[in-house]
Steps between C-alpha positions, in 0.01 A plus 500: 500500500742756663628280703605233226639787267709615787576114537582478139705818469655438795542167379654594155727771649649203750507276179676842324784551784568124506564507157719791501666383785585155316609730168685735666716155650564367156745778384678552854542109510585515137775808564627352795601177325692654168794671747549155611512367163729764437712423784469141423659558165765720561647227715442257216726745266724562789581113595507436076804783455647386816505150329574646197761645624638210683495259230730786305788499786469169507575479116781709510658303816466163299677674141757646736556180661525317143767770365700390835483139393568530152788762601620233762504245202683690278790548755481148600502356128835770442642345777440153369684619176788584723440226733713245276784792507669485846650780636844447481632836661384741711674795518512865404566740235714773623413789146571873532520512884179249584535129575161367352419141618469216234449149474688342208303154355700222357383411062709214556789448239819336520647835610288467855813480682645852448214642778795342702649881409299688644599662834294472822237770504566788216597571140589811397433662186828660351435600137234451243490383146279640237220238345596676136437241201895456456602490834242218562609331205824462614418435883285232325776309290744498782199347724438220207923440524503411811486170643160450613648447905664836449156677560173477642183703486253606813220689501498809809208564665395744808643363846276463790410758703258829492593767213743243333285504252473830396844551567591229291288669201609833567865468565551207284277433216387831463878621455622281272208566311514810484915492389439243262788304664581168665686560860821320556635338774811408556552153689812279573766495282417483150134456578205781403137545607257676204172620628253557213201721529202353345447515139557313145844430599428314830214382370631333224752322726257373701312396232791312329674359847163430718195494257327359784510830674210756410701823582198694383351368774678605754471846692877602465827362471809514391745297273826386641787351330807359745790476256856379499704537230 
């Protein structure tokens, strides 16, 4: 009878170890395994921002890309305006101690013949005349008395090169502007060379002699008038 309690307590306290051996490795195999989940998702979140992230360069590479294009096509389709315009002239504008490069565009006219007046390489600006409501209205009437041969209009845009650009804005467009004033050039004999700034003026030259023409289109220019009287 001993002998079989011993058996049975020895018995149950085997049966009591084994099960606190199995319990005690349910929670370490449990802990061990939430770390890794842990790890597990922190690379999930890591590889989604790096995605995430990503996808947003790659965004702003393609709307960069499509401002280029669009950009590009804008130039292209101003150039096509021009395009029917060729550049009769290239030369320079020699104003207040700069020679700013220019390329003068043909409107057509039966006056396309006086660009034959126009020296090799550079004009030079000698006086200016004031774009005031009378004066204009004059300058205007003697224009419309004129045989239609007798002058021509061009249109003046920036010549090729780096900075002739901005130099033609600047030194140009921006200066006549600014003096309210046409510059004057004086050519061969009897002949003149008006450069108007942009404005109603010009633009209602254009509009009357080359409706065609979109001059709000255009970047900057300038209006020129060959003349001979």
């Amino acid at each position: 009878g001993a002998g079989a309690g011993a058996g049975a307590g020895a018995g149950a306290g085997a049966g009591d170890a084994e099960s606190e051996g199995k319990a005690a490795e349910v929670p370490a195999t449990s802990t061990q395994s939430k770390p890794a989940e842990a790890a597990e998702g922190t690379e999930d979140k890591g590889a989604h921002d790096e995605k995430e992230v990503k996808m947003k360069v790659e965004a702003k590479v393609e709307v960069k890309e499509e401002k280029e294009v669009k950009k590009e096509e804008e130039k292209e389709s101003k150039e096509d305006g021009l395009s029917r315009y060729p550049v009769v002239w290239p030369g320079a504008v020699a104003i207040k101690g700069a020679a700013v490069p220019i390329r003068l565009h043909g409107l057509g006219g039966e006056g396309h013949g006086l660009v034959s007046l126009l020296p090799g390489e550079k004009v030079t600006v000698t006086r200016r005349m004031k774009l005031e409501a009378d004066q204009m209205k004059d300058f205007t009437a003697t224009l419309n008395s004129w045989k239609k041969e007798n002058f021509a209009m061009l249109l003046a845009t920036p010549g090729e090169g780096a900075g002739s650009r901005a130099q033609f804005d600047s030194q140009l467009v921006k200066y006549l502007i600014e003096r309210n004033a046409a510059g004057v050039v004086q050519l061969e004999g009897s002949a003149m060379m008006y450069m108007f700034p942009p404005g109603e003026l010009a633009g209602e030259y254009l509009q009357r002699s080359v409706p065609e023409l979109d001059a709000a289109s255009l970047d900057t220019y300038l209006l020129v008038v060959l003349a001979k009287g």
